[in-house]
PDB file of C-alpha atoms in Angstrom:
ATOM      1  CA  MET A 123     -14.522  71.016  10.631  1.00  0.00           C
ATOM      2  CA  LEU A 124     -14.018  73.853   8.168  1.00  0.00           C
ATOM      3  CA  SER A 125     -16.939  75.806   6.743  1.00  0.00           C
ATOM      4  CA  LEU A 126     -17.251  76.761   3.089  1.00  0.00           C
ATOM      5  CA  ASP A 127     -18.161  80.352   3.981  1.00  0.00           C
ATOM      6  CA  GLN A 128     -15.035  80.719   6.122  1.00  0.00           C
ATOM      7  CA  LEU A 129     -12.785  79.387   3.353  1.00  0.00           C
ATOM      8  CA  LEU A 130     -14.412  81.544   0.681  1.00  0.00           C
ATOM      9  CA  GLN A 131     -13.804  84.591   2.860  1.00  0.00           C
ATOM     10  CA  GLU A 132     -10.144  83.581   3.174  1.00  0.00           C
ATOM     11  CA  SER A 133      -9.940  83.062  -0.597  1.00  0.00           C
ATOM     12  CA  GLU A 134     -10.426  86.806  -1.070  1.00  0.00           C
ATOM     13  CA  ARG A 135      -6.696  87.260  -0.328  1.00  0.00           C
ATOM     14  CA  ILE A 136      -5.965  85.566  -3.678  1.00  0.00           C
ATOM     15  CA  GLU A 137      -5.884  88.040  -6.541  1.00  0.00           C
ATOM     16  CA  PRO A 138      -8.725  87.002  -8.881  1.00  0.00           C
ATOM     17  CA  VAL A 139      -8.420  86.573 -12.624  1.00  0.00           C
ATOM     18  CA  PRO A 140      -8.724  90.129 -14.044  1.00  0.00           C
ATOM     19  CA  GLN A 141     -11.902  91.167 -15.818  1.00  0.00           C
ATOM     20  CA  VAL A 142      -9.935  91.771 -19.016  1.00  0.00           C
ATOM     21  CA  VAL A 143      -9.035  88.060 -19.177  1.00  0.00           C
ATOM     22  CA  HIS A 144     -12.721  87.145 -18.913  1.00  0.00           C
ATOM     23  CA  GLN A 145     -13.422  89.571 -21.759  1.00  0.00           C
ATOM     24  CA  LEU A 146     -10.641  88.031 -23.851  1.00  0.00           C
ATOM     25  CA  MET A 147     -12.042  84.545 -23.243  1.00  0.00           C
ATOM     26  CA  ASP A 148     -15.458  85.702 -24.442  1.00  0.00           C
ATOM     27  CA  LEU A 149     -13.940  87.254 -27.569  1.00  0.00           C
ATOM     28  CA  ALA A 150     -11.972  84.078 -28.305  1.00  0.00           C
ATOM     29  CA  ASP A 151     -15.281  82.364 -29.097  1.00  0.00           C
ATOM     30  CA  ASP A 152     -16.053  84.895 -31.838  1.00  0.00           C
ATOM     31  CA  PRO A 153     -14.305  84.010 -35.125  1.00  0.00           C
ATOM     32  CA  ASP A 154     -15.129  87.442 -36.576  1.00  0.00           C
ATOM     33  CA  VAL A 155     -13.660  89.580 -33.797  1.00  0.00           C
ATOM     34  CA  PRO A 156     -11.197  92.149 -35.234  1.00  0.00           C
ATOM     35  CA  VAL A 157      -7.604  92.107 -33.997  1.00  0.00           C
ATOM     36  CA  SER A 158      -7.949  95.794 -33.102  1.00  0.00           C
ATOM     37  CA  GLU A 159     -10.591  94.982 -30.484  1.00  0.00           C
ATOM     38  CA  ILE A 160      -8.271  92.448 -28.828  1.00  0.00           C
ATOM     39  CA  THR A 161      -5.259  94.745 -28.853  1.00  0.00           C
ATOM     40  CA  GLU A 162      -7.239  97.651 -27.426  1.00  0.00           C
ATOM     41  CA  LEU A 163      -8.368  95.507 -24.484  1.00  0.00           C
ATOM     42  CA  ILE A 164      -4.829  94.352 -23.660  1.00  0.00           C
ATOM     43  CA  PHE A 165      -3.260  97.767 -24.327  1.00  0.00           C
ATOM     44  CA  TYR A 166      -4.737  99.203 -21.127  1.00  0.00           C
ATOM     45  CA  GLU A 167      -3.322  96.350 -18.987  1.00  0.00           C
ATOM     46  CA  PRO A 168       0.432  97.082 -18.731  1.00  0.00           C
ATOM     47  CA  VAL A 169       1.317  94.000 -16.648  1.00  0.00           C
ATOM     48  CA  ILE A 170      -0.442  91.621 -19.047  1.00  0.00           C
ATOM     49  CA  THR A 171       1.072  93.455 -22.032  1.00  0.00           C
ATOM     50  CA  ALA A 172       4.603  93.222 -20.618  1.00  0.00           C
ATOM     51  CA  ASN A 173       4.289  89.530 -19.768  1.00  0.00           C
ATOM     52  CA  LEU A 174       2.675  88.706 -23.105  1.00  0.00           C
ATOM     53  CA  LEU A 175       5.520  90.332 -25.042  1.00  0.00           C
ATOM     54  CA  LYS A 176       8.141  88.652 -22.828  1.00  0.00           C
ATOM     55  CA  LEU A 177       6.548  85.283 -23.540  1.00  0.00           C
ATOM     56  CA  ALA A 178       6.102  85.932 -27.260  1.00  0.00           C
ATOM     57  CA  ASN A 179       9.795  86.840 -27.588  1.00  0.00           C
ATOM     58  CA  SER A 180      11.017  83.811 -25.630  1.00  0.00           C
ATOM     59  CA  ALA A 181      12.939  80.921 -27.179  1.00  0.00           C
ATOM     60  CA  ALA A 182       9.886  78.710 -26.688  1.00  0.00           C
ATOM     61  CA  PHE A 183       8.210  80.272 -29.733  1.00  0.00           C
ATOM     62  CA  GLY A 184      11.349  80.859 -31.768  1.00  0.00           C
ATOM     63  CA  PHE A 185      10.093  83.772 -33.854  1.00  0.00           C
ATOM     64  CA  LYS A 186      12.847  85.240 -36.052  1.00  0.00           C
ATOM     65  CA  LYS A 187      11.175  88.636 -36.008  1.00  0.00           C
ATOM     66  CA  LYS A 188      10.975  90.481 -32.689  1.00  0.00           C
ATOM     67  CA  VAL A 189       7.416  90.806 -31.380  1.00  0.00           C
ATOM     68  CA  ASP A 190       7.149  94.510 -30.498  1.00  0.00           C
ATOM     69  CA  SER A 191       3.417  95.019 -30.017  1.00  0.00           C
ATOM     70  CA  VAL A 192       0.290  93.305 -28.776  1.00  0.00           C
ATOM     71  CA  GLN A 193      -1.034  93.396 -32.339  1.00  0.00           C
ATOM     72  CA  ASP A 194       2.038  91.476 -33.558  1.00  0.00           C
ATOM     73  CA  ALA A 195       1.571  88.958 -30.740  1.00  0.00           C
ATOM     74  CA  VAL A 196      -2.079  88.344 -31.655  1.00  0.00           C
ATOM     75  CA  VAL A 197      -1.269  87.956 -35.360  1.00  0.00           C
ATOM     76  CA  MET A 198       1.742  85.671 -34.825  1.00  0.00           C
ATOM     77  CA  LEU A 199       0.445  83.566 -31.921  1.00  0.00           C
ATOM     78  CA  GLY A 200      -3.278  83.484 -32.664  1.00  0.00           C
ATOM     79  CA  LEU A 201      -6.072  84.694 -30.407  1.00  0.00           C
ATOM     80  CA  LYS A 202      -6.576  81.491 -28.412  1.00  0.00           C
ATOM     81  CA  ARG A 203      -2.866  81.226 -27.563  1.00  0.00           C
ATOM     82  CA  VAL A 204      -2.814  84.906 -26.530  1.00  0.00           C
ATOM     83  CA  VAL A 205      -5.784  84.282 -24.218  1.00  0.00           C
ATOM     84  CA  GLU A 206      -3.996  81.287 -22.666  1.00  0.00           C
ATOM     85  CA  LEU A 207      -0.825  83.316 -22.106  1.00  0.00           C
ATOM     86  CA  ALA A 208      -2.788  86.217 -20.605  1.00  0.00           C
ATOM     87  CA  LEU A 209      -4.472  83.783 -18.197  1.00  0.00           C
ATOM     88  CA  LEU A 210      -1.115  82.224 -17.247  1.00  0.00           C
ATOM     89  CA  ALA A 211       0.401  85.655 -16.623  1.00  0.00           C
ATOM     90  CA  SER A 212      -2.522  86.718 -14.428  1.00  0.00           C
ATOM     91  CA  VAL A 213      -2.425  83.768 -11.980  1.00  0.00           C
ATOM     92  CA  THR A 214       1.244  82.784 -11.814  1.00  0.00           C
ATOM     93  CA  LYS A 215       1.967  84.714  -8.588  1.00  0.00           C
ATOM     94  CA  SER A 216      -0.763  82.905  -6.623  1.00  0.00           C
ATOM     95  CA  PHE A 217       0.401  79.444  -7.665  1.00  0.00           C
ATOM     96  CA  ARG A 218       4.161  79.831  -7.142  1.00  0.00           C
ATOM     97  CA  ALA A 219       4.305  79.676  -3.325  1.00  0.00           C
ATOM     98  CA  PRO A 220       5.151  76.380  -1.578  1.00  0.00           C
ATOM     99  CA  GLN A 221       2.176  74.472  -0.151  1.00  0.00           C
ATOM    100  CA  ALA A 222       3.698  72.608   2.795  1.00  0.00           C
ATOM    101  CA  GLY A 223       0.434  70.970   3.857  1.00  0.00           C
ATOM    102  CA  TYR A 224       0.203  69.314   0.447  1.00  0.00           C
ATOM    103  CA  VAL A 225       3.952  68.517   0.355  1.00  0.00           C
ATOM    104  CA  LEU A 226       4.557  70.824  -2.607  1.00  0.00           C
ATOM    105  CA  SER A 227       7.786  72.806  -2.891  1.00  0.00           C
ATOM    106  CA  LYS A 228       7.968  76.327  -4.313  1.00  0.00           C
ATOM    107  CA  GLY A 229       6.709  76.346  -7.903  1.00  0.00           C
ATOM    108  CA  GLN A 230       5.519  72.728  -7.848  1.00  0.00           C
ATOM    109  CA  LEU A 231       1.796  73.542  -7.762  1.00  0.00           C
ATOM    110  CA  TRP A 232       2.328  75.966 -10.648  1.00  0.00           C
ATOM    111  CA  LYS A 233       4.219  73.389 -12.680  1.00  0.00           C
ATOM    112  CA  GLN A 234       1.629  70.632 -12.216  1.00  0.00           C
ATOM    113  CA  SER A 235      -1.239  73.054 -12.917  1.00  0.00           C
ATOM    114  CA  VAL A 236       0.266  74.341 -16.173  1.00  0.00           C
ATOM    115  CA  SER A 237       1.249  70.818 -17.252  1.00  0.00           C
ATOM    116  CA  CYS A 238      -2.311  69.605 -16.686  1.00  0.00           C
ATOM    117  CA  ALA A 239      -3.713  72.582 -18.619  1.00  0.00           C
ATOM    118  CA  LEU A 240      -1.468  71.864 -21.601  1.00  0.00           C
ATOM    119  CA  MET A 241      -2.269  68.143 -21.589  1.00  0.00           C
ATOM    120  CA  ALA A 242      -5.999  68.892 -21.377  1.00  0.00           C
ATOM    121  CA  SER A 243      -5.627  71.337 -24.257  1.00  0.00           C
ATOM    122  CA  THR A 244      -3.855  68.670 -26.321  1.00  0.00           C
ATOM    123  CA  ALA A 245      -6.633  66.179 -25.590  1.00  0.00           C
ATOM    124  CA  ALA A 246      -9.200  68.775 -26.682  1.00  0.00           C
ATOM    125  CA  ASP A 247      -7.427  69.119 -30.041  1.00  0.00           C
ATOM    126  CA  THR A 248      -8.204  65.442 -30.629  1.00  0.00           C
ATOM    127  CA  VAL A 249     -11.653  65.174 -29.046  1.00  0.00           C
ATOM    128  CA  ASP A 250     -13.410  68.546 -29.420  1.00  0.00           C
ATOM    129  CA  ALA A 251     -11.399  71.679 -30.228  1.00  0.00           C
ATOM    130  CA  SER A 252     -14.412  73.921 -29.544  1.00  0.00           C
ATOM    131  CA  ILE A 253     -13.988  73.452 -25.771  1.00  0.00           C
ATOM    132  CA  LYS A 254     -10.200  73.800 -25.777  1.00  0.00           C
ATOM    133  CA  HIS A 255      -9.967  77.067 -23.842  1.00  0.00           C
ATOM    134  CA  ILE A 256     -12.563  75.881 -21.292  1.00  0.00           C
ATOM    135  CA  VAL A 257     -10.615  72.725 -20.429  1.00  0.00           C
ATOM    136  CA  PHE A 258      -7.322  74.655 -20.459  1.00  0.00           C
ATOM    137  CA  THR A 259      -8.711  77.124 -17.907  1.00  0.00           C
ATOM    138  CA  ALA A 260     -10.393  74.478 -15.738  1.00  0.00           C
ATOM    139  CA  ALA A 261      -7.246  72.332 -15.678  1.00  0.00           C
ATOM    140  CA  LEU A 262      -5.070  75.340 -14.837  1.00  0.00           C
ATOM    141  CA  LEU A 263      -7.307  76.461 -11.949  1.00  0.00           C
ATOM    142  CA  LYS A 264      -8.483  73.047 -10.712  1.00  0.00           C
ATOM    143  CA  ASP A 265      -6.287  73.189  -7.578  1.00  0.00           C
ATOM    144  CA  ILE A 266      -6.951  76.825  -6.628  1.00  0.00           C
ATOM    145  CA  GLY A 267      -8.615  75.506  -3.462  1.00  0.00           C
ATOM    146  CA  VAL A 268      -5.269  74.050  -2.381  1.00  0.00           C
ATOM    147  CA  ILE A 269      -3.871  77.561  -1.819  1.00  0.00           C
ATOM    148  CA  VAL A 270      -6.624  78.379   0.689  1.00  0.00           C
ATOM    149  CA  MET A 271      -6.727  74.993   2.435  1.00  0.00           C
ATOM    150  CA  ASP A 272      -2.968  74.549   2.781  1.00  0.00           C
ATOM    151  CA  PRO A 273      -2.589  75.922   6.363  1.00  0.00           C
ATOM    152  CA  TYR A 274      -5.340  73.576   7.577  1.00  0.00           C
ATOM    153  CA  MET A 275      -3.834  70.638   5.715  1.00  0.00           C
ATOM    154  CA  HIS A 276      -0.507  71.420   7.382  1.00  0.00           C
ATOM    155  CA  LYS A 277      -2.109  71.218  10.847  1.00  0.00           C
ATOM    156  CA  ALA A 278      -3.931  67.976   9.978  1.00  0.00           C
ATOM    157  CA  GLU A 279      -1.035  66.462   7.998  1.00  0.00           C
ATOM    158  CA  ALA A 280      -0.586  63.400  10.240  1.00  0.00           C
ATOM    159  CA  GLU A 281      -4.318  62.587  10.248  1.00  0.00           C
ATOM    160  CA  ILE A 282      -4.616  63.041   6.481  1.00  0.00           C
ATOM    161  CA  LYS A 283      -1.618  60.823   5.740  1.00  0.00           C
ATOM    162  CA  GLN A 284      -2.863  58.144   8.123  1.00  0.00           C
ATOM    163  CA  ALA A 285      -6.303  58.168   6.483  1.00  0.00           C
ATOM    164  CA  MET A 286      -4.728  57.867   3.032  1.00  0.00           C
ATOM    165  CA  GLN A 287      -2.261  55.134   4.001  1.00  0.00           C
ATOM    166  CA  THR A 288      -4.265  53.072   6.496  1.00  0.00           C
ATOM    167  CA  ASP A 289      -7.700  53.322   4.900  1.00  0.00           C
ATOM    168  CA  HIS A 290      -6.374  53.661   1.323  1.00  0.00           C
ATOM    169  CA  LEU A 291      -8.317  56.879   0.747  1.00  0.00           C
ATOM    170  CA  ASP A 292      -7.671  59.286  -2.097  1.00  0.00           C
ATOM    171  CA  LEU A 293      -6.800  62.889  -1.210  1.00  0.00           C
ATOM    172  CA  VAL A 294     -10.300  64.294  -1.735  1.00  0.00           C
ATOM    173  CA  THR A 295     -12.004  61.668   0.447  1.00  0.00           C
ATOM    174  CA  ALA A 296      -9.383  62.162   3.172  1.00  0.00           C
ATOM    175  CA  GLU A 297      -9.911  65.940   3.074  1.00  0.00           C
ATOM    176  CA  ARG A 298     -13.655  65.477   3.415  1.00  0.00           C
ATOM    177  CA  ARG A 299     -13.298  63.083   6.340  1.00  0.00           C
ATOM    178  CA  ILE A 300     -10.760  65.113   8.338  1.00  0.00           C
ATOM    179  CA  LEU A 301     -11.504  68.717   7.328  1.00  0.00           C
ATOM    180  CA  GLY A 302     -15.140  68.506   6.238  1.00  0.00           C
ATOM    181  CA  ILE A 303     -14.516  69.882   2.742  1.00  0.00           C
ATOM    182  CA  ASP A 304     -12.181  69.132  -0.165  1.00  0.00           C
ATOM    183  CA  HIS A 305     -10.010  71.382  -2.331  1.00  0.00           C
ATOM    184  CA  ALA A 306     -11.915  70.569  -5.544  1.00  0.00           C
ATOM    185  CA  HIS A 307     -15.308  71.579  -4.150  1.00  0.00           C
ATOM    186  CA  LEU A 308     -13.807  74.758  -2.713  1.00  0.00           C
ATOM    187  CA  GLY A 309     -12.079  75.484  -6.033  1.00  0.00           C
ATOM    188  CA  GLY A 310     -15.379  75.279  -7.892  1.00  0.00           C
ATOM    189  CA  GLN A 311     -16.944  77.795  -5.524  1.00  0.00           C
ATOM    190  CA  ILE A 312     -13.973  80.159  -5.865  1.00  0.00           C
ATOM    191  CA  ALA A 313     -14.328  79.965  -9.661  1.00  0.00           C
ATOM    192  CA  ARG A 314     -17.992  80.968  -9.346  1.00  0.00           C
ATOM    193  CA  ASN A 315     -17.011  83.904  -7.131  1.00  0.00           C
ATOM    194  CA  TRP A 316     -14.534  84.912  -9.837  1.00  0.00           C
ATOM    195  CA  HIS A 317     -17.421  85.010 -12.345  1.00  0.00           C
ATOM    196  CA  PHE A 318     -16.429  81.992 -14.403  1.00  0.00           C
ATOM    197  CA  SER A 319     -19.254  80.023 -16.012  1.00  0.00           C
ATOM    198  CA  ASP A 320     -21.073  77.396 -13.993  1.00  0.00           C
ATOM    199  CA  ALA A 321     -19.890  74.760 -16.494  1.00  0.00           C
ATOM    200  CA  LEU A 322     -16.243  75.651 -15.870  1.00  0.00           C
ATOM    201  CA  ALA A 323     -16.734  75.827 -12.090  1.00  0.00           C
ATOM    202  CA  THR A 324     -18.453  72.431 -12.083  1.00  0.00           C
ATOM    203  CA  THR A 325     -15.570  70.923 -14.061  1.00  0.00           C
ATOM    204  CA  ILE A 326     -13.141  72.171 -11.390  1.00  0.00           C
ATOM    205  CA  GLN A 327     -15.417  70.903  -8.625  1.00  0.00           C
ATOM    206  CA  ASP A 328     -15.809  67.413 -10.129  1.00  0.00           C
ATOM    207  CA  HIS A 329     -12.369  66.863 -11.684  1.00  0.00           C
ATOM    208  CA  HIS A 330     -11.464  63.988  -9.325  1.00  0.00           C
ATOM    209  CA  LEU A 331     -14.718  62.186 -10.283  1.00  0.00           C
ATOM    210  CA  ILE A 332     -15.542  61.330  -6.676  1.00  0.00           C
ATOM    211  CA  ASP A 333     -19.150  60.043  -6.615  1.00  0.00           C
ATOM    212  CA  ALA A 334     -19.120  60.366 -10.407  1.00  0.00           C
ATOM    213  CA  PRO A 335     -22.063  59.166 -12.511  1.00  0.00           C
ATOM    214  CA  GLU A 336     -21.486  56.634 -15.279  1.00  0.00           C
ATOM    215  CA  THR A 337     -21.131  59.413 -17.859  1.00  0.00           C
ATOM    216  CA  VAL A 338     -19.742  62.881 -17.099  1.00  0.00           C
ATOM    217  CA  VAL A 339     -19.568  65.995 -19.255  1.00  0.00           C
ATOM    218  CA  THR A 340     -16.732  65.983 -21.779  1.00  0.00           C
ATOM    219  CA  GLU A 341     -14.878  68.874 -20.120  1.00  0.00           C
ATOM    220  CA  THR A 342     -14.718  67.053 -16.772  1.00  0.00           C
ATOM    221  CA  ALA A 343     -13.638  63.794 -18.399  1.00  0.00           C
ATOM    222  CA  MET A 344     -10.858  65.616 -20.227  1.00  0.00           C
ATOM    223  CA  VAL A 345      -9.494  67.373 -17.123  1.00  0.00           C
ATOM    224  CA  TYR A 346      -9.624  64.107 -15.155  1.00  0.00           C
ATOM    225  CA  LEU A 347      -7.711  62.348 -17.925  1.00  0.00           C
ATOM    226  CA  ALA A 348      -5.116  65.150 -18.111  1.00  0.00           C
ATOM    227  CA  ASP A 349      -4.655  64.905 -14.335  1.00  0.00           C
ATOM    228  CA  CYS A 350      -4.086  61.152 -14.678  1.00  0.00           C
ATOM    229  CA  MET A 351      -1.539  61.821 -17.426  1.00  0.00           C
ATOM    230  CA  CYS A 352       0.347  64.198 -15.114  1.00  0.00           C
ATOM    231  CA  SER A 353       0.381  61.541 -12.390  1.00  0.00           C
ATOM    232  CA  LEU A 354       1.541  58.845 -14.811  1.00  0.00           C
ATOM    233  CA  SER A 355       4.289  61.202 -16.021  1.00  0.00           C
ATOM    234  CA  GLY A 356       5.554  61.853 -12.491  1.00  0.00           C
ATOM    235  CA  ILE A 357       4.625  65.551 -12.592  1.00  0.00           C
ATOM    236  CA  ASN A 358       2.008  65.617  -9.831  1.00  0.00           C
ATOM    237  CA  GLY A 359       3.000  65.798  -6.176  1.00  0.00           C
ATOM    238  CA  ALA A 360       2.714  62.550  -4.209  1.00  0.00           C
ATOM    239  CA  LEU A 361      -0.607  63.422  -2.534  1.00  0.00           C
ATOM    240  CA  PHE A 362      -2.148  64.315  -5.899  1.00  0.00           C
ATOM    241  CA  CYS A 363      -1.337  61.077  -7.691  1.00  0.00           C
ATOM    242  CA  SER A 364      -4.679  60.086  -9.141  1.00  0.00           C
ATOM    243  CA  HIS A 365      -6.621  56.999  -8.329  1.00  0.00           C
ATOM    244  CA  TYR A 366      -7.169  55.499 -11.766  1.00  0.00           C
ATOM    245  CA  GLU A 367     -10.486  53.716 -11.180  1.00  0.00           C
ATOM    246  CA  HIS A 368     -12.260  55.842 -13.822  1.00  0.00           C
ATOM    247  CA  TYR A 369      -9.346  56.000 -16.266  1.00  0.00           C
ATOM    248  CA  ASP A 370     -10.460  53.292 -18.716  1.00  0.00           C
ATOM    249  CA  ARG A 371     -14.056  54.518 -18.635  1.00  0.00           C
ATOM    250  CA  MET A 372     -13.036  58.102 -19.416  1.00  0.00           C
ATOM    251  CA  LEU A 373     -10.803  56.924 -22.269  1.00  0.00           C
ATOM    252  CA  LYS A 374     -13.764  55.077 -23.740  1.00  0.00           C
ATOM    253  CA  GLN A 375     -16.141  58.023 -23.264  1.00  0.00           C
ATOM    254  CA  LEU A 376     -13.705  60.386 -25.011  1.00  0.00           C
ATOM    255  CA  GLY A 377     -12.998  57.941 -27.843  1.00  0.00           C
ATOM    256  CA  LEU A 378      -9.291  57.805 -27.027  1.00  0.00           C
ATOM    257  CA  THR A 379      -6.913  54.845 -26.893  1.00  0.00           C
ATOM    258  CA  GLU A 380      -3.896  54.100 -24.719  1.00  0.00           C
ATOM    259  CA  THR A 381      -1.704  54.622 -27.776  1.00  0.00           C
ATOM    260  CA  MET A 382      -3.153  58.102 -28.323  1.00  0.00           C
ATOM    261  CA  VAL A 383      -2.617  59.030 -24.661  1.00  0.00           C
ATOM    262  CA  ASN A 384       0.980  57.796 -24.759  1.00  0.00           C
ATOM    263  CA  ARG A 385       1.568  59.927 -27.845  1.00  0.00           C
ATOM    264  CA  MET A 386       0.150  62.998 -26.078  1.00  0.00           C
ATOM    265  CA  MET A 387       2.459  62.442 -23.101  1.00  0.00           C
ATOM    266  CA  SER A 388       5.405  61.891 -25.426  1.00  0.00           C
ATOM    267  CA  ASP A 389       4.611  65.124 -27.305  1.00  0.00           C
ATOM    268  CA  PHE A 390       4.437  66.989 -24.003  1.00  0.00           C
ATOM    269  CA  TYR A 391       7.793  65.623 -22.879  1.00  0.00           C
ATOM    270  CA  SER A 392       9.417  66.587 -26.160  1.00  0.00           C
ATOM    271  CA  GLN A 393       8.402  70.214 -25.453  1.00  0.00           C
ATOM    272  CA  LYS A 394       8.887  70.086 -21.673  1.00  0.00           C
ATOM    273  CA  ASP A 395      12.094  72.125 -21.496  1.00  0.00           C
ATOM    274  CA  ASN A 396      10.613  74.905 -23.639  1.00  0.00           C
ATOM    275  CA  ILE A 397       7.409  74.898 -21.583  1.00  0.00           C
ATOM    276  CA  TYR A 398       9.177  75.104 -18.224  1.00  0.00           C
ATOM    277  CA  GLY A 399      11.485  77.737 -19.667  1.00  0.00           C
ATOM    278  CA  LEU A 400       8.373  79.751 -20.480  1.00  0.00           C
ATOM    279  CA  LEU A 401       7.173  79.456 -16.889  1.00  0.00           C
ATOM    280  CA  ALA A 402      10.462  80.825 -15.589  1.00  0.00           C
ATOM    281  CA  ILE A 403       9.881  84.047 -17.537  1.00  0.00           C
ATOM    282  CA  LEU A 404       6.672  84.913 -15.711  1.00  0.00           C
TER     283      LEU A 404
END
């Protein structure tokens, strides 16, 4: 059985989200923050600056005028979008590698993580826009534990698959039974070590709603729903395809309908090529 302390020690090989991104996320909650304060923060981070300008000038945004500075990017994209892009740019390297133990090819974990983040963000626009960047971040990082647990999953692959197929277990329950810990719980602890809020870390930890109470916090419900949407859309890897036992209940809690969810998925698919084109730039 794996120990949490051992896995957290191993997680230190993953480059954490930079402090500047945490600062940007804090500033994004302040409607009165001057653009100059944002640009000054990013100015001293050359990698984030370069990636932000590459993204802003991509076909996905279609600006007629070339975006030459961080200030232009903030003005043209808006602060919340800039924060999202800075977060994407800071974690892309960690998520791109193949995860053989979870049957994910190179780039697949990255693609399903970004897709879930965008779907969660879209749901937040409808349900509660004030928590949009929290659910975006939680959905993006929800499978960070996968990166650390992958070698152990690879060794236990036959046992995990048998538990899932023979006993009809979901991935998280199979991980707990065979390895003693699951990727979601580990991910929540990594998020705490990276100095994210306890609310965000708990959303990552609980996003599969295993042992869930009747009502969960809105952020967790939204990330769970976005994960279901990715499974329904065929984006998630086979092992990650959600069990939908809480789906109807979460729809009801969030005040959403099947029609609204279908529209969100349709909107995502209409932008899919642009979105995946964006990912290729990073």
